[in-house]
mmCIF file of C-alpha atoms in Angstrom:
data_model
loop_
_atom_site.group_PDB
_atom_site.id
_atom_site.type_symbol
_atom_site.label_atom_id
_atom_site.label_comp_id
_atom_site.label_asym_id
_atom_site.label_seq_id
_atom_site.Cartn_x
_atom_site.Cartn_y
_atom_site.Cartn_z
ATOM 1 C CA MET T 1 -0.104 0.318 -0.025
ATOM 2 C CA LYS T 2 1.424 2.570 -0.876
ATOM 3 C CA LYS T 3 2.165 5.225 2.415
ATOM 4 C CA TYR T 4 0.094 8.329 1.191
ATOM 5 C CA ALA T 5 -2.359 6.795 -0.738
ATOM 6 C CA PHE T 6 -5.066 8.201 1.900
ATOM 7 C CA ASN T 7 -4.447 12.349 0.195
ATOM 8 C CA GLU T 8 -3.661 12.005 -3.539
ATOM 9 C CA ILE T 9 -3.988 14.996 -5.347
ATOM 10 C CA THR T 10 -5.249 15.270 -9.754
ATOM 11 C CA LEU T 11 -2.340 16.086 -11.585
ATOM 12 C CA TRP T 12 -4.391 19.515 -12.352
ATOM 13 C CA GLN T 13 -4.417 19.656 -8.486
ATOM 14 C CA TYR T 14 -0.847 19.151 -8.661
ATOM 15 C CA ILE T 15 -0.448 21.709 -11.825
ATOM 16 C CA PHE T 16 -2.448 24.296 -9.822
ATOM 17 C CA LEU T 17 -0.837 23.955 -6.583
ATOM 18 C CA ILE T 18 2.543 24.770 -8.237
ATOM 19 C CA PHE T 19 1.028 27.369 -10.699
ATOM 20 C CA THR T 20 -1.024 29.254 -7.706
ATOM 21 C CA SER T 21 2.438 29.115 -5.418
ATOM 22 C CA GLU T 22 4.397 31.059 -7.806
ATOM 23 C CA ILE T 23 2.206 33.765 -8.576
ATOM 24 C CA GLY T 24 1.724 34.685 -4.825
ATOM 25 C CA ILE T 25 3.340 37.661 -4.237
ATOM 26 C CA GLY T 26 5.836 38.255 -6.585
ATOM 27 C CA VAL T 27 3.540 39.494 -9.584
ATOM 28 C CA LEU T 28 2.411 42.046 -8.189
ATOM 29 C CA PRO T 29 5.684 44.195 -7.894
ATOM 30 C CA PHE T 30 8.005 42.061 -10.452
ATOM 31 C CA PRO T 31 7.361 44.727 -12.783
ATOM 32 C CA SER T 32 8.944 47.270 -11.405
ATOM 33 C CA ASN T 33 11.716 45.303 -9.250
ATOM 34 C CA VAL T 34 13.083 43.350 -12.784
ATOM 35 C CA ALA T 35 12.616 46.378 -14.593
ATOM 36 C CA ARG T 36 15.554 47.724 -12.622
ATOM 37 C CA TYR T 37 17.882 45.659 -13.653
ATOM 38 C CA ALA T 38 16.521 45.012 -17.459
ATOM 39 C CA GLY T 39 14.443 48.440 -17.829
ATOM 40 C CA THR T 40 11.845 46.966 -21.234
ATOM 41 C CA ASP T 41 13.469 44.296 -21.925
ATOM 42 C CA ASN T 42 12.949 42.146 -19.170
ATOM 43 C CA TRP T 43 10.611 39.865 -20.483
ATOM 44 C CA ILE T 44 13.436 38.282 -21.619
ATOM 45 C CA SER T 45 14.686 37.993 -18.348
ATOM 46 C CA VAL T 46 10.528 36.614 -17.605
ATOM 47 C CA ILE T 47 12.022 33.667 -20.079
ATOM 48 C CA LEU T 48 14.799 33.266 -19.058
ATOM 49 C CA GLY T 49 13.987 32.707 -15.252
ATOM 50 C CA TRP T 50 11.091 30.237 -16.698
ATOM 51 C CA VAL T 51 13.896 28.046 -18.407
ATOM 52 C CA LEU T 52 16.339 27.965 -15.353
ATOM 53 C CA ILE T 53 12.923 26.979 -13.253
ATOM 54 C CA THR T 54 11.722 24.493 -15.463
ATOM 55 C CA ALA T 55 15.208 22.925 -15.817
ATOM 56 C CA ALA T 56 15.662 23.247 -11.972
ATOM 57 C CA SER T 57 11.781 21.657 -11.074
ATOM 58 C CA LEU T 58 13.091 18.736 -14.359
ATOM 59 C CA PHE T 59 16.592 18.069 -11.605
ATOM 60 C CA ILE T 60 13.939 17.857 -8.807
ATOM 61 C CA ILE T 61 11.489 14.988 -10.568
ATOM 62 C CA GLN T 62 15.031 13.064 -11.914
ATOM 63 C CA ALA T 63 16.008 13.053 -7.735
ATOM 64 C CA MET T 64 12.267 11.801 -7.066
ATOM 65 C CA LYS T 65 11.976 8.766 -9.503
ATOM 66 C CA ARG T 66 14.544 7.227 -7.552
ATOM 67 C CA TYR T 67 12.139 7.214 -4.171
ATOM 68 C CA PRO T 68 9.114 7.845 -6.056
ATOM 69 C CA ASP T 69 6.418 6.519 -2.942
ATOM 70 C CA GLY T 70 8.277 9.342 -0.591
ATOM 71 C CA THR T 71 8.941 12.595 -0.117
ATOM 72 C CA LEU T 72 12.892 14.662 -0.310
ATOM 73 C CA LEU T 73 13.242 13.647 3.704
ATOM 74 C CA ASP T 74 12.474 9.915 2.478
ATOM 75 C CA LEU T 75 14.940 10.714 0.159
ATOM 76 C CA LEU T 76 17.649 11.523 1.928
ATOM 77 C CA THR T 77 17.323 8.626 4.593
ATOM 78 C CA ASN T 78 17.083 6.262 1.516
ATOM 79 C CA TYR T 79 20.091 7.167 0.139
ATOM 80 C CA GLY T 80 22.060 9.129 3.880
ATOM 81 C CA GLY T 81 20.531 7.335 6.331
ATOM 82 C CA LYS T 82 18.624 8.508 9.804
ATOM 83 C CA TRP T 83 20.346 12.002 10.115
ATOM 84 C CA ALA T 84 20.729 12.895 6.097
ATOM 85 C CA GLY T 85 16.543 13.034 6.823
ATOM 86 C CA ILE T 86 16.917 14.764 10.304
ATOM 87 C CA ALA T 87 18.947 17.428 8.796
ATOM 88 C CA GLY T 88 17.233 17.700 5.807
ATOM 89 C CA ALA T 89 14.049 18.112 7.585
ATOM 90 C CA ILE T 90 15.125 20.929 9.713
ATOM 91 C CA VAL T 91 16.526 22.338 6.408
ATOM 92 C CA VAL T 92 13.746 22.474 4.634
ATOM 93 C CA ALA T 93 11.091 23.224 7.900
ATOM 94 C CA LEU T 94 13.127 26.251 8.714
ATOM 95 C CA TYR T 95 13.202 26.853 4.788
ATOM 96 C CA PHE T 96 9.461 27.233 4.435
ATOM 97 C CA ALA T 97 8.716 28.691 7.248
ATOM 98 C CA TYR T 98 10.602 31.489 6.678
ATOM 99 C CA PHE T 99 8.791 32.182 3.438
ATOM 100 C CA SER T 100 5.131 31.308 4.092
ATOM 101 C CA TYR T 101 6.760 34.189 7.685
ATOM 102 C CA VAL T 102 7.992 36.562 4.557
ATOM 103 C CA VAL T 103 4.558 35.871 2.593
ATOM 104 C CA PHE T 104 2.028 35.975 5.325
ATOM 105 C CA SER T 105 3.700 39.172 6.937
ATOM 106 C CA ARG T 106 3.293 40.612 2.659
ATOM 107 C CA THR T 107 0.425 39.645 2.530
ATOM 108 C CA VAL T 108 -0.831 41.370 5.928
ATOM 109 C CA ILE T 109 0.965 44.762 4.331
ATOM 110 C CA PHE T 110 -1.236 45.020 1.392
ATOM 111 C CA VAL T 111 -4.371 44.502 3.237
ATOM 112 C CA LYS T 112 -3.416 47.319 5.718
ATOM 113 C CA ALA T 113 -2.034 49.342 3.209
ATOM 114 C CA TRP T 114 -5.196 49.013 0.349
ATOM 115 C CA LEU T 115 -8.495 47.295 2.259
ATOM 116 C CA LEU T 116 -8.125 48.153 5.419
ATOM 117 C CA PRO T 117 -5.869 50.665 6.527
ATOM 118 C CA GLN T 118 -7.574 51.823 10.137
ATOM 119 C CA THR T 119 -7.237 48.247 11.606
ATOM 120 C CA PRO T 120 -5.075 47.272 14.147
ATOM 121 C CA GLU T 121 -2.312 44.712 12.018
ATOM 122 C CA LEU T 122 -2.638 41.879 15.235
ATOM 123 C CA MET T 123 -6.395 42.143 14.134
ATOM 124 C CA LEU T 124 -5.853 40.912 10.712
ATOM 125 C CA VAL T 125 -3.511 38.480 11.432
ATOM 126 C CA ILE T 126 -5.823 36.870 14.106
ATOM 127 C CA THR T 127 -8.222 37.513 11.218
ATOM 128 C CA LEU T 128 -6.659 35.858 8.226
ATOM 129 C CA ILE T 129 -5.123 32.669 10.115
ATOM 130 C CA ILE T 130 -8.926 31.622 11.473
ATOM 131 C CA PRO T 131 -9.754 30.843 7.345
ATOM 132 C CA PHE T 132 -6.725 29.517 6.623
ATOM 133 C CA TRP T 133 -6.312 27.086 10.060
ATOM 134 C CA PHE T 134 -9.622 25.445 8.132
ATOM 135 C CA ILE T 135 -7.900 24.755 5.525
ATOM 136 C CA GLY T 136 -3.926 24.032 6.377
ATOM 137 C CA ARG T 137 -5.039 21.300 9.426
ATOM 138 C CA SER T 138 -6.158 19.051 6.138
ATOM 139 C CA GLY T 139 -4.292 17.652 4.546
ATOM 140 C CA VAL T 140 -2.818 17.837 0.585
ATOM 141 C CA ARG T 141 -5.363 17.044 -0.994
ATOM 142 C CA VAL T 142 -7.979 19.830 0.545
ATOM 143 C CA HIS T 143 -5.036 22.302 -0.566
ATOM 144 C CA GLY T 144 -5.093 20.720 -3.581
ATOM 145 C CA ARG T 145 -8.962 21.056 -4.116
ATOM 146 C CA PHE T 146 -8.874 24.364 -2.870
ATOM 147 C CA ALA T 147 -6.056 25.654 -5.622
ATOM 148 C CA GLU T 148 -9.111 23.612 -8.088
ATOM 149 C CA PHE T 149 -11.567 26.845 -6.336
ATOM 150 C CA VAL T 150 -9.025 29.101 -6.386
ATOM 151 C CA VAL T 151 -7.669 29.842 -9.889
ATOM 152 C CA LEU T 152 -11.795 28.809 -11.107
ATOM 153 C CA ILE T 153 -13.183 31.320 -9.272
ATOM 154 C CA CYS T 154 -10.570 34.078 -10.468
ATOM 155 C CA CYS T 155 -9.448 32.897 -14.092
ATOM 156 C CA TRP T 156 -11.121 36.624 -14.694
ATOM 157 C CA MET T 157 -8.499 38.451 -13.979
ATOM 158 C CA PRO T 158 -5.902 37.926 -16.163
ATOM 159 C CA LEU T 159 -8.385 39.179 -19.055
ATOM 160 C CA ILE T 160 -8.837 42.653 -16.998
ATOM 161 C CA PHE T 161 -5.328 43.682 -18.417
ATOM 162 C CA ILE T 162 -6.153 43.325 -21.857
ATOM 163 C CA ASP T 163 -8.668 46.214 -21.578
ATOM 164 C CA VAL T 164 -5.698 48.390 -20.201
ATOM 165 C CA LEU T 165 -3.935 47.598 -24.325
ATOM 166 C CA ARG T 166 -6.507 50.135 -25.440
ATOM 167 C CA ASP T 167 -3.961 53.061 -24.242
ATOM 168 C CA ALA T 168 -0.158 50.724 -24.702
ATOM 169 C CA GLU T 169 2.280 52.207 -26.547
ATOM 170 C CA TRP T 170 4.219 49.564 -28.031
ATOM 171 C CA LEU T 171 6.964 51.177 -29.202
ATOM 172 C CA HIS T 172 8.141 51.404 -25.603
ATOM 173 C CA LEU T 173 9.192 47.763 -26.343
ATOM 174 C CA LEU T 174 12.095 49.056 -29.057
ATOM 175 C CA PRO T 175 14.507 48.416 -29.843
ATOM 176 C CA VAL T 176 14.707 45.107 -28.117
ATOM 177 C CA LEU T 177 18.430 44.166 -26.042
ATOM 178 C CA LYS T 178 19.211 48.121 -26.383
ATOM 179 C CA GLU T 179 21.974 47.878 -23.246
ATOM 180 C CA GLY T 180 22.739 43.987 -24.242
ATOM 181 C CA TRP T 181 22.102 41.017 -22.760
ATOM 182 C CA GLY T 182 24.447 42.103 -19.412
ATOM 183 C CA PRO T 183 20.897 44.186 -17.560
ATOM 184 C CA VAL T 184 19.042 40.750 -19.439
ATOM 185 C CA LEU T 185 20.933 38.430 -17.492
ATOM 186 C CA GLU T 186 21.487 40.651 -14.459
ATOM 187 C CA GLY T 187 17.591 41.205 -13.844
ATOM 188 C CA THR T 188 17.614 37.524 -14.241
ATOM 189 C CA PRO T 189 17.527 36.390 -10.729
ATOM 190 C CA GLU T 190 14.733 38.546 -9.772
ATOM 191 C CA MET T 191 12.582 36.691 -12.252
ATOM 192 C CA VAL T 192 14.197 33.273 -10.583
ATOM 193 C CA PHE T 193 13.019 34.556 -6.842
ATOM 194 C CA THR T 194 9.557 35.300 -8.535
ATOM 195 C CA PHE T 195 8.894 31.829 -10.228
ATOM 196 C CA LEU T 196 10.021 30.530 -6.218
ATOM 197 C CA GLY T 197 7.189 27.792 -5.289
ATOM 198 C CA PHE T 198 8.037 24.927 -7.663
ATOM 199 C CA GLU T 199 10.678 23.758 -5.319
ATOM 200 C CA MET T 200 6.895 22.519 -3.171
ATOM 201 C CA THR T 201 7.600 19.624 -5.988
ATOM 202 C CA PHE T 202 10.203 17.882 -2.756
ATOM 203 C CA VAL T 203 7.168 16.959 -0.892
ATOM 204 C CA LEU T 204 4.303 17.267 -3.130
ATOM 205 C CA TYR T 205 5.231 14.638 -5.804
ATOM 206 C CA PRO T 206 4.320 11.283 -3.667
ATOM 207 C CA PHE T 207 0.829 12.572 -3.162
ATOM 208 C CA LEU T 208 0.446 12.315 -6.694
ATOM 209 C CA GLN T 209 -1.356 10.087 -8.220
ATOM 210 C CA ASN T 210 0.047 9.493 -11.477
ATOM 211 C CA LYS T 211 3.964 10.126 -11.126
ATOM 212 C CA ASN T 212 4.323 9.023 -14.762
ATOM 213 C CA ARG T 213 2.775 12.858 -15.616
ATOM 214 C CA ALA T 214 4.943 15.015 -13.101
ATOM 215 C CA ALA T 215 7.601 16.403 -15.123
ATOM 216 C CA PHE T 216 4.414 17.693 -17.486
ATOM 217 C CA GLY T 217 2.648 18.956 -14.507
ATOM 218 C CA VAL T 218 5.385 20.885 -13.163
ATOM 219 C CA ILE T 219 5.998 21.774 -17.290
ATOM 220 C CA ALA T 220 2.565 23.011 -17.548
ATOM 221 C CA GLY T 221 2.490 24.915 -13.667
ATOM 222 C CA ASN T 222 5.850 26.845 -14.607
ATOM 223 C CA THR T 223 4.112 26.787 -18.167
ATOM 224 C CA LEU T 224 1.437 28.720 -16.675
ATOM 225 C CA ALA T 225 2.487 31.090 -14.633
ATOM 226 C CA LEU T 226 5.242 32.431 -17.448
ATOM 227 C CA LEU T 227 1.953 33.070 -19.322
ATOM 228 C CA VAL T 228 0.492 35.546 -16.888
ATOM 229 C CA TYR T 229 3.724 37.336 -15.644
ATOM 230 C CA LEU T 230 3.915 37.771 -19.653
ATOM 231 C CA LEU T 231 0.667 39.412 -19.671
ATOM 232 C CA MET T 232 1.363 41.062 -16.025
ATOM 233 C CA ASP T 233 5.116 42.176 -17.424
ATOM 234 C CA ILE T 234 4.195 43.572 -21.670
ATOM 235 C CA THR T 235 0.984 45.442 -20.264
ATOM 236 C CA CYS T 236 3.039 47.932 -17.429
ATOM 237 C CA LEU T 237 5.928 47.983 -19.812
ATOM 238 C CA VAL T 238 3.635 49.401 -23.063
ATOM 239 C CA PHE T 239 1.558 51.567 -20.460
ATOM 240 C CA TYR T 240 3.520 52.774 -18.368
ATOM 241 C CA SER T 241 7.132 54.594 -19.986
ATOM 242 C CA PRO T 242 10.487 53.806 -18.860
ATOM 243 C CA ASP T 243 10.921 56.016 -15.965
ATOM 244 C CA GLU T 244 7.718 56.010 -14.931
ATOM 245 C CA ILE T 245 7.417 52.278 -14.061
ATOM 246 C CA LEU T 246 10.384 52.671 -11.374
ATOM 247 C CA GLN T 247 8.085 55.527 -8.925
ATOM 248 C CA TYR T 248 5.409 52.413 -8.784
ATOM 249 C CA ASN T 249 5.991 49.591 -5.910
ATOM 250 C CA GLU T 250 2.937 47.444 -7.509
ATOM 251 C CA PRO T 251 2.750 48.195 -10.130
ATOM 252 C CA VAL T 252 0.570 46.447 -11.878
ATOM 253 C CA ILE T 253 -2.308 47.337 -8.535
ATOM 254 C CA SER T 254 -1.556 50.621 -9.390
ATOM 255 C CA LEU T 255 -2.389 49.847 -13.631
ATOM 256 C CA LEU T 256 -5.850 48.700 -12.291
ATOM 257 C CA LYS T 257 -6.745 52.243 -11.302
ATOM 258 C CA VAL T 258 -7.220 52.837 -14.749
ATOM 259 C CA VAL T 259 -9.728 50.646 -15.284
ATOM 260 C CA GLU T 260 -12.887 51.327 -14.633
ATOM 261 C CA PHE T 261 -16.902 49.613 -14.420
ATOM 262 C CA PRO T 262 -19.903 52.030 -14.532
ATOM 263 C CA PHE T 263 -21.392 49.403 -11.635
ATOM 264 C CA VAL T 264 -17.947 49.107 -9.129
ATOM 265 C CA GLU T 265 -15.791 52.084 -8.526
ATOM 266 C CA ARG T 266 -12.117 51.653 -7.730
ATOM 267 C CA PHE T 267 -11.968 48.432 -8.803
ATOM 268 C CA GLU T 268 -8.004 47.820 -7.869
ATOM 269 C CA ILE T 269 -9.618 46.560 -4.177
ATOM 270 C CA VAL T 270 -12.377 44.307 -5.829
ATOM 271 C CA PHE T 271 -9.162 42.649 -7.803
ATOM 272 C CA LEU T 272 -6.982 42.940 -4.950
ATOM 273 C CA ALA T 273 -9.987 41.361 -2.146
ATOM 274 C CA LEU T 274 -10.068 38.311 -4.325
ATOM 275 C CA TYR T 275 -6.167 38.223 -5.304
ATOM 276 C CA LEU T 276 -5.842 37.972 -1.373
ATOM 277 C CA LEU T 277 -7.132 33.988 -2.212
ATOM 278 C CA LEU T 278 -3.931 33.267 -4.333
ATOM 279 C CA ILE T 279 -1.535 34.840 -2.026
ATOM 280 C CA ALA T 280 -3.008 32.045 0.045
ATOM 281 C CA LEU T 281 -2.005 29.529 -1.973
ATOM 282 C CA THR T 282 1.415 30.486 -1.836
ATOM 283 C CA TRP T 283 1.416 30.558 2.188
ATOM 284 C CA ILE T 284 -0.835 27.564 3.094
ATOM 285 C CA PRO T 285 1.155 25.268 1.157
ATOM 286 C CA PHE T 286 5.243 26.294 2.058
ATOM 287 C CA THR T 287 3.211 26.490 5.762
ATOM 288 C CA TYR T 288 2.134 22.698 5.757
ATOM 289 C CA CYS T 289 5.876 21.745 3.552
ATOM 290 C CA SER T 290 7.460 23.010 7.319
ATOM 291 C CA ILE T 291 4.761 21.301 9.452
ATOM 292 C CA TYR T 292 5.118 18.450 7.904
ATOM 293 C CA SER T 293 8.936 18.625 7.845
ATOM 294 C CA THR T 294 8.843 18.299 12.324
ATOM 295 C CA SER T 295 5.844 16.243 12.247
ATOM 296 C CA TRP T 296 7.225 13.879 9.776
ATOM 297 C CA MET T 297 11.250 14.103 11.926
ATOM 298 C CA LEU T 298 9.498 13.893 15.253
ATOM 299 C CA GLY T 299 7.351 10.673 13.972
ATOM 300 C CA LYS T 300 4.133 11.832 14.234
ATOM 301 C CA PRO T 301 0.986 12.211 11.612
ATOM 302 C CA ASP T 302 -1.006 14.151 12.428
ATOM 303 C CA HIS T 303 0.309 17.465 11.744
ATOM 304 C CA ARG T 304 -2.368 19.578 12.881
ATOM 305 C CA PRO T 305 -0.639 19.678 16.543
ATOM 306 C CA HIS T 306 2.979 21.469 14.933
ATOM 307 C CA LEU T 307 0.924 23.957 12.891
ATOM 308 C CA PHE T 308 -1.329 25.038 15.972
ATOM 309 C CA VAL T 309 1.858 26.364 17.613
ATOM 310 C CA PHE T 310 3.480 27.438 13.747
ATOM 311 C CA LEU T 311 0.297 29.311 13.737
ATOM 312 C CA LEU T 312 0.016 30.414 18.019
ATOM 313 C CA LEU T 313 4.240 31.811 17.124
ATOM 314 C CA LEU T 314 2.514 34.217 14.363
ATOM 315 C CA VAL T 315 0.375 35.832 16.080
ATOM 316 C CA VAL T 316 2.601 36.471 19.254
ATOM 317 C CA SER T 317 5.538 37.474 16.913
ATOM 318 C CA TYR T 318 3.098 40.436 16.065
ATOM 319 C CA VAL T 319 2.867 41.288 19.096
ATOM 320 C CA PHE T 320 6.332 42.262 19.603
ATOM 321 C CA TYR T 321 7.287 43.188 16.350
ATOM 322 C CA GLN T 322 5.561 44.000 13.432
ATOM 323 C CA PRO T 323 7.436 44.143 9.512
ATOM 324 C CA THR T 324 7.189 47.923 7.658
ATOM 325 C CA PHE T 325 6.932 47.883 4.137
ATOM 326 C CA ARG T 326 10.440 47.679 3.750
ATOM 327 C CA ALA T 327 11.231 45.616 6.503
ATOM 328 C CA ASN T 328 10.072 43.484 4.003
ATOM 329 C CA ASP T 329 11.448 43.650 1.490
ATOM 330 C CA LYS T 330 14.575 42.991 3.482
ATOM 331 C CA MET T 331 13.551 39.587 4.170
ATOM 332 C CA ILE T 332 12.090 38.792 0.587
ATOM 333 C CA GLU T 333 15.448 39.930 -0.649
ATOM 334 C CA TRP T 334 16.439 37.362 1.344
ATOM 335 C CA MET T 335 14.455 35.001 0.754
ATOM 336 C CA GLY T 336 15.519 35.452 -3.322
ATOM 337 C CA LYS T 337 19.069 34.420 -1.655
ATOM 338 C CA PHE T 338 17.556 31.273 0.183
ATOM 339 C CA GLY T 339 16.100 30.001 -3.075
ATOM 340 C CA LEU T 340 18.391 30.293 -5.426
ATOM 341 C CA GLY T 341 20.260 27.981 -3.721
ATOM 342 C CA PHE T 342 17.985 25.337 -2.249
ATOM 343 C CA ALA T 343 15.722 25.551 -5.669
ATOM 344 C CA ILE T 344 18.328 25.720 -8.035
ATOM 345 C CA VAL T 345 21.346 24.750 -7.088
ATOM 346 C CA PHE T 346 20.045 21.882 -4.644
ATOM 347 C CA PRO T 347 17.473 19.535 -7.050
ATOM 348 C CA PHE T 348 21.215 19.660 -9.419
ATOM 349 C CA VAL T 349 23.324 18.345 -6.686
ATOM 350 C CA LEU T 350 21.098 15.964 -5.205
ATOM 351 C CA TRP T 351 20.316 14.289 -8.906
ATOM 352 C CA LEU T 352 24.061 14.556 -9.166
ATOM 353 C CA LEU T 353 24.197 12.213 -5.507
ATOM 354 C CA VAL T 354 21.865 9.827 -6.203
ATOM 355 C CA ALA T 355 22.787 8.994 -9.835
ATOM 356 C CA ALA T 356 26.285 8.608 -8.040
ATOM 357 C CA ILE T 357 25.107 6.576 -4.936
ATOM 358 C CA ASP T 358 22.859 4.379 -7.728
ATOM 359 C CA ARG T 359 25.685 3.518 -9.787
ATOM 360 C CA TYR T 360 27.873 2.888 -7.032
ATOM 361 C CA ARG T 361 24.953 0.225 -5.485
ATOM 362 C CA ARG T 362 24.824 -1.403 -9.199
ATOM 363 C CA THR T 363 28.604 -1.644 -9.172
ATOM 364 C CA LYS T 364 29.516 -3.466 -5.866
ATOM 365 C CA THR T 365 26.287 -5.783 -6.391
ATOM 366 C CA GLY T 366 27.463 -6.843 -9.583
#
């Protein structure tokens, strides 16, 4: 019997979990962030970032195929022993816990700045974690169903930006590579950070029903994120001037201020309120990956007590420290550095190690 058979997810749920985790907080500020490096050629950095994260995703799949019925922690234990598994559990738990905290604190900042400016941050934290508890206490299967639901009700949102293209100035994109490949390559690491989320494959892989489609699933999830990012990016580039786009922290939200409907005022507020569901699908799975690691390390199949402790610590942290926008930007900068190592470099190294160990074992037994 499969170890994770009771919590299996379908291919579409797998794709949507990866896709939604990649377009969480990153989609709102990334056009100006990458434009600071690559200017109006930053759409090329978007494509190069997609190439890198897709390659890393495929290395993850190839490594996980060596132990298809287990997560990364089971794989490390099988190849490196008990202590390798424990060390991996500690690293994975801290990595995803930090990512979850950074994304959650950014969510609180967004809500306070755009939706509820007069509400105390501690009250916002408690309000946000209550629905999160009901989803997070369940397993991966419920997370997959929630991802399907969110994608279904939010699939119209990218189409809104097509309306903005009526006022576009396409000459902003020309000439292509006006300053050469150097700025484009400098902006690529920023774009790789924006795509982070696909590394959840380390934990999600054994829950997938048909693991033969895992490679297709990560490519599909990454490509859906690529299409959304290209639409957002090109729309911002042709709407704002090359200098103007650098003046906005979240140019995507500012862009929505020109969208008008006769039946609703300030459409960007309605958009952001719904977009909170997509952001939740970034920090909810990240939190699950973290508490799964701590539960695995302690041999506890029930992750709910760990989730309760995590959420309690989250609330207590806001009693003593409430991150500002600038402090959160610094956290995100560190998050990008950690992500480049864990999500891009580590999958390749892991694949080389497990391949070498398998070859050594075959040689020794042969």
